[in-house]
PDB file of C-alpha atoms in Angstrom:
ATOM      1  CA  UNK X   7       0.455   0.052  -0.310  1.00 42.00           C
ATOM      2  CA  UNK X   8       2.991   2.387   0.674  1.00 39.00           C
ATOM      3  CA  UNK X   9       4.228   1.876  -2.773  1.00 38.00           C
ATOM      4  CA  UNK X  10       1.197   2.231  -4.385  1.00 39.00           C
ATOM      5  CA  UNK X  11       1.067   5.870  -2.803  1.00 39.00           C
ATOM      6  CA  UNK X  12       4.603   6.701  -3.135  1.00 35.00           C
ATOM      7  CA  UNK X  13       4.139   5.843  -6.932  1.00 40.00           C
ATOM      8  CA  UNK X  14       0.865   8.142  -7.443  1.00 36.00           C
ATOM      9  CA  UNK X  15       2.757  10.651  -5.435  1.00 37.00           C
ATOM     10  CA  UNK X  16       5.411  10.589  -7.218  1.00 38.00           C
ATOM     11  CA  UNK X  17       4.145  10.380 -11.222  1.00 35.00           C
ATOM     12  CA  UNK X  18       2.188  13.772  -9.744  1.00 38.00           C
ATOM     13  CA  UNK X  19       4.989  15.587  -8.634  1.00 35.00           C
ATOM     14  CA  UNK X  20       7.274  14.488 -11.967  1.00 35.00           C
ATOM     15  CA  UNK X  21       3.909  15.875 -13.676  1.00 33.00           C
ATOM     16  CA  UNK X  22       4.307  19.258 -11.755  1.00 34.00           C
ATOM     17  CA  UNK X  23       8.202  19.381 -12.262  1.00 34.00           C
ATOM     18  CA  UNK X  24       7.314  19.194 -16.209  1.00 33.00           C
ATOM     19  CA  UNK X  25       5.531  21.955 -16.087  1.00 37.00           C
ATOM     20  CA  UNK X  26       2.354  19.782 -18.206  1.00 38.00           C
ATOM     21  CA  UNK X  27      -0.928  21.776 -18.082  1.00 41.00           C
ATOM     22  CA  UNK X  28      -3.909  19.299 -16.270  1.00 40.00           C
ATOM     23  CA  UNK X  29      -5.891  17.819 -18.171  1.00 41.00           C
ATOM     24  CA  UNK X  30      -8.512  17.097 -15.732  1.00 43.00           C
ATOM     25  CA  UNK X  31      -7.961  18.675 -12.675  1.00 52.00           C
ATOM     26  CA  UNK X  32     -10.249  20.201 -10.680  1.00 67.00           C
ATOM     27  CA  UNK X  33     -11.236  24.206 -10.010  1.00 77.00           C
ATOM     28  CA  UNK X  34     -12.573  25.466  -7.293  1.00 87.00           C
ATOM     29  CA  UNK X  35     -15.316  28.306  -7.259  1.00 94.00           C
ATOM     30  CA  UNK X  36     -14.704  31.199  -5.901  1.00 95.00           C
ATOM     31  CA  UNK X  37     -16.674  34.724  -5.669  1.00 95.00           C
ATOM     32  CA  UNK X  38     -16.228  37.149  -9.008  1.00 96.00           C
ATOM     33  CA  UNK X  39     -15.971  41.017  -8.964  1.00 93.00           C
ATOM     34  CA  UNK X  40     -15.076  42.339 -13.001  1.00 93.00           C
ATOM     35  CA  UNK X  41     -12.898  45.129 -13.198  1.00 94.00           C
ATOM     36  CA  UNK X  42     -11.279  46.866 -16.464  1.00 94.00           C
ATOM     37  CA  UNK X  43      -9.070  43.417 -16.588  1.00 94.00           C
ATOM     38  CA  UNK X  44     -12.230  41.380 -17.514  1.00 96.00           C
ATOM     39  CA  UNK X  45     -12.544  40.649 -20.921  1.00 97.00           C
ATOM     40  CA  UNK X  46     -16.444  39.038 -20.930  1.00 97.00           C
ATOM     41  CA  UNK X  47     -18.892  37.784 -23.166  1.00 97.00           C
ATOM     42  CA  UNK X  48     -22.636  38.819 -22.459  1.00 97.00           C
ATOM     43  CA  UNK X  49     -24.329  36.070 -20.299  1.00 98.00           C
ATOM     44  CA  UNK X  50     -26.065  33.284 -21.613  1.00 98.00           C
ATOM     45  CA  UNK X  51     -28.472  31.271 -20.153  1.00 98.00           C
ATOM     46  CA  UNK X  52     -28.572  27.542 -19.983  1.00 98.00           C
ATOM     47  CA  UNK X  53     -30.868  25.169 -21.344  1.00 97.00           C
ATOM     48  CA  UNK X  54     -32.014  23.664 -18.003  1.00 95.00           C
ATOM     49  CA  UNK X  55     -33.294  27.284 -16.692  1.00 96.00           C
ATOM     50  CA  UNK X  56     -33.938  30.661 -17.809  1.00 97.00           C
ATOM     51  CA  UNK X  57     -32.666  31.872 -14.406  1.00 98.00           C
ATOM     52  CA  UNK X  58     -29.588  30.457 -15.111  1.00 98.00           C
ATOM     53  CA  UNK X  59     -27.011  32.159 -17.019  1.00 98.00           C
ATOM     54  CA  UNK X  60     -22.908  31.310 -18.181  1.00 98.00           C
ATOM     55  CA  UNK X  61     -20.252  33.113 -19.340  1.00 98.00           C
ATOM     56  CA  UNK X  62     -16.234  33.114 -20.691  1.00 98.00           C
ATOM     57  CA  UNK X  63     -14.269  35.875 -19.602  1.00 98.00           C
ATOM     58  CA  UNK X  64      -9.936  36.093 -20.327  1.00 97.00           C
ATOM     59  CA  UNK X  65      -8.423  37.930 -16.891  1.00 96.00           C
ATOM     60  CA  UNK X  66      -5.398  40.059 -17.732  1.00 93.00           C
ATOM     61  CA  UNK X  67      -2.883  40.983 -14.522  1.00 92.00           C
ATOM     62  CA  UNK X  68       0.110  43.522 -14.989  1.00 91.00           C
ATOM     63  CA  UNK X  69       2.844  40.792 -14.848  1.00 93.00           C
ATOM     64  CA  UNK X  70       1.127  39.638 -18.517  1.00 94.00           C
ATOM     65  CA  UNK X  71      -0.062  36.765 -17.468  1.00 96.00           C
ATOM     66  CA  UNK X  72      -4.165  36.365 -18.244  1.00 96.00           C
ATOM     67  CA  UNK X  73      -6.760  33.136 -17.318  1.00 96.00           C
ATOM     68  CA  UNK X  74      -9.782  31.728 -18.095  1.00 97.00           C
ATOM     69  CA  UNK X  75     -12.675  32.141 -16.323  1.00 97.00           C
ATOM     70  CA  UNK X  76     -16.138  30.624 -16.002  1.00 98.00           C
ATOM     71  CA  UNK X  77     -18.856  32.555 -14.681  1.00 98.00           C
ATOM     72  CA  UNK X  78     -22.373  31.952 -13.338  1.00 98.00           C
ATOM     73  CA  UNK X  79     -25.093  33.741 -12.755  1.00 97.00           C
ATOM     74  CA  UNK X  80     -27.959  31.987 -10.576  1.00 98.00           C
ATOM     75  CA  UNK X  81     -31.321  33.952 -10.161  1.00 97.00           C
ATOM     76  CA  UNK X  82     -33.295  30.994  -9.567  1.00 96.00           C
ATOM     77  CA  UNK X  83     -35.268  30.929  -5.882  1.00 97.00           C
ATOM     78  CA  UNK X  84     -33.437  27.272  -5.526  1.00 97.00           C
ATOM     79  CA  UNK X  85     -30.031  26.257  -5.448  1.00 97.00           C
ATOM     80  CA  UNK X  86     -28.628  24.348  -8.795  1.00 97.00           C
ATOM     81  CA  UNK X  87     -26.055  21.891  -9.175  1.00 97.00           C
ATOM     82  CA  UNK X  88     -23.087  22.795 -11.192  1.00 97.00           C
ATOM     83  CA  UNK X  89     -19.993  22.017 -12.567  1.00 97.00           C
ATOM     84  CA  UNK X  90     -17.863  22.843 -15.810  1.00 97.00           C
ATOM     85  CA  UNK X  91     -15.095  22.839 -18.370  1.00 97.00           C
ATOM     86  CA  UNK X  92     -12.658  25.569 -19.720  1.00 96.00           C
ATOM     87  CA  UNK X  93     -10.348  26.058 -22.083  1.00 97.00           C
ATOM     88  CA  UNK X  94      -7.524  28.373 -22.423  1.00 97.00           C
ATOM     89  CA  UNK X  95      -5.112  30.018 -25.896  1.00 96.00           C
ATOM     90  CA  UNK X  96      -2.734  32.235 -25.472  1.00 94.00           C
ATOM     91  CA  UNK X  97       1.165  33.275 -26.727  1.00 93.00           C
ATOM     92  CA  UNK X  98       1.935  28.735 -27.111  1.00 92.00           C
ATOM     93  CA  UNK X  99      -0.129  27.929 -23.656  1.00 91.00           C
ATOM     94  CA  UNK X 100      -3.111  25.829 -24.026  1.00 94.00           C
ATOM     95  CA  UNK X 101      -5.144  24.038 -21.194  1.00 95.00           C
ATOM     96  CA  UNK X 102      -7.927  22.449 -20.508  1.00 96.00           C
ATOM     97  CA  UNK X 103      -9.598  21.837 -17.244  1.00 95.00           C
ATOM     98  CA  UNK X 104     -12.871  20.765 -15.633  1.00 96.00           C
ATOM     99  CA  UNK X 105     -14.376  22.906 -12.501  1.00 97.00           C
ATOM    100  CA  UNK X 106     -15.631  20.964  -9.506  1.00 96.00           C
ATOM    101  CA  UNK X 107     -18.704  20.177  -9.002  1.00 96.00           C
ATOM    102  CA  UNK X 108     -20.971  22.084  -6.816  1.00 96.00           C
ATOM    103  CA  UNK X 109     -23.949  23.760  -5.062  1.00 96.00           C
ATOM    104  CA  UNK X 110     -25.251  27.716  -6.284  1.00 97.00           C
ATOM    105  CA  UNK X 111     -27.255  28.459  -3.572  1.00 96.00           C
ATOM    106  CA  UNK X 112     -29.896  31.750  -5.035  1.00 97.00           C
ATOM    107  CA  UNK X 113     -28.920  35.154  -6.130  1.00 97.00           C
ATOM    108  CA  UNK X 114     -25.227  34.122  -5.923  1.00 97.00           C
ATOM    109  CA  UNK X 115     -22.464  34.655  -9.144  1.00 97.00           C
ATOM    110  CA  UNK X 116     -19.340  32.727  -9.090  1.00 97.00           C
ATOM    111  CA  UNK X 117     -16.635  31.831 -10.529  1.00 97.00           C
ATOM    112  CA  UNK X 118     -14.562  28.708 -11.821  1.00 97.00           C
ATOM    113  CA  UNK X 119     -10.734  30.057 -12.305  1.00 96.00           C
ATOM    114  CA  UNK X 120      -8.339  28.238 -14.674  1.00 95.00           C
ATOM    115  CA  UNK X 121      -4.252  28.637 -14.227  1.00 95.00           C
ATOM    116  CA  UNK X 122      -3.365  31.792 -14.896  1.00 94.00           C
ATOM    117  CA  UNK X 123      -0.546  31.674 -17.536  1.00 94.00           C
ATOM    118  CA  UNK X 124       2.268  34.314 -18.902  1.00 95.00           C
ATOM    119  CA  UNK X 125       1.679  35.564 -22.208  1.00 95.00           C
ATOM    120  CA  UNK X 126       2.619  39.309 -22.455  1.00 93.00           C
ATOM    121  CA  UNK X 127       0.913  41.311 -24.407  1.00 89.00           C
ATOM    122  CA  UNK X 128      -0.244  38.316 -26.780  1.00 92.00           C
ATOM    123  CA  UNK X 129      -3.705  37.259 -27.719  1.00 92.00           C
ATOM    124  CA  UNK X 130      -5.183  34.970 -25.236  1.00 95.00           C
ATOM    125  CA  UNK X 131      -8.752  33.032 -26.133  1.00 96.00           C
ATOM    126  CA  UNK X 132     -10.982  31.147 -23.589  1.00 97.00           C
ATOM    127  CA  UNK X 133     -13.415  28.564 -24.441  1.00 97.00           C
ATOM    128  CA  UNK X 134     -16.370  27.128 -21.389  1.00 98.00           C
ATOM    129  CA  UNK X 135     -19.152  24.692 -21.487  1.00 98.00           C
ATOM    130  CA  UNK X 136     -21.772  24.666 -18.160  1.00 98.00           C
ATOM    131  CA  UNK X 137     -22.818  21.730 -16.305  1.00 98.00           C
ATOM    132  CA  UNK X 138     -26.626  22.471 -14.853  1.00 97.00           C
ATOM    133  CA  UNK X 139     -28.472  19.343 -13.126  1.00 96.00           C
ATOM    134  CA  UNK X 140     -26.555  17.556 -14.599  1.00 96.00           C
ATOM    135  CA  UNK X 141     -26.723  18.439 -18.870  1.00 98.00           C
ATOM    136  CA  UNK X 142     -24.503  20.093 -20.270  1.00 98.00           C
ATOM    137  CA  UNK X 143     -24.323  23.381 -22.461  1.00 97.00           C
ATOM    138  CA  UNK X 144     -21.488  25.238 -24.749  1.00 96.00           C
ATOM    139  CA  UNK X 145     -21.037  28.688 -24.767  1.00 96.00           C
ATOM    140  CA  UNK X 146     -21.551  29.804 -28.573  1.00 92.00           C
ATOM    141  CA  UNK X 147     -18.655  32.084 -28.639  1.00 94.00           C
ATOM    142  CA  UNK X 148     -14.983  31.839 -27.391  1.00 95.00           C
ATOM    143  CA  UNK X 149     -13.745  35.461 -25.370  1.00 95.00           C
ATOM    144  CA  UNK X 150     -10.658  37.489 -26.541  1.00 91.00           C
ATOM    145  CA  UNK X 151      -9.057  39.998 -25.093  1.00 84.00           C
TER     146      UNK X 151
END
């Protein structure tokens, strides 16, 4: 049992050391506070509910880093089960990650944040999908900075 745990740890450390972007690691949800560093498309309604909307955003910081964010807004009167997927491309970097399954309470807006990648002044592009109560929807258009 210890050898198996050691092998799993060694593989994980090796992957991080080589700088490989995660293909399916779950990202966590957090609060959203947009400002001028956020470039977002407009909200689209999910096919399951007219009261749950989502959009892709690309966020830049002053160091030339960027990331994709899946933003979800719940205007329904009940909590909903969400999950998601986001994709980032920019300056030769690319990643896709899944957003952890979570509950989104009524009246809340949350974002699933992808990893930050250094892009300098290059164009960054983000695509997202939202899983709402077990049903997946693709957002219609990617966002570009």
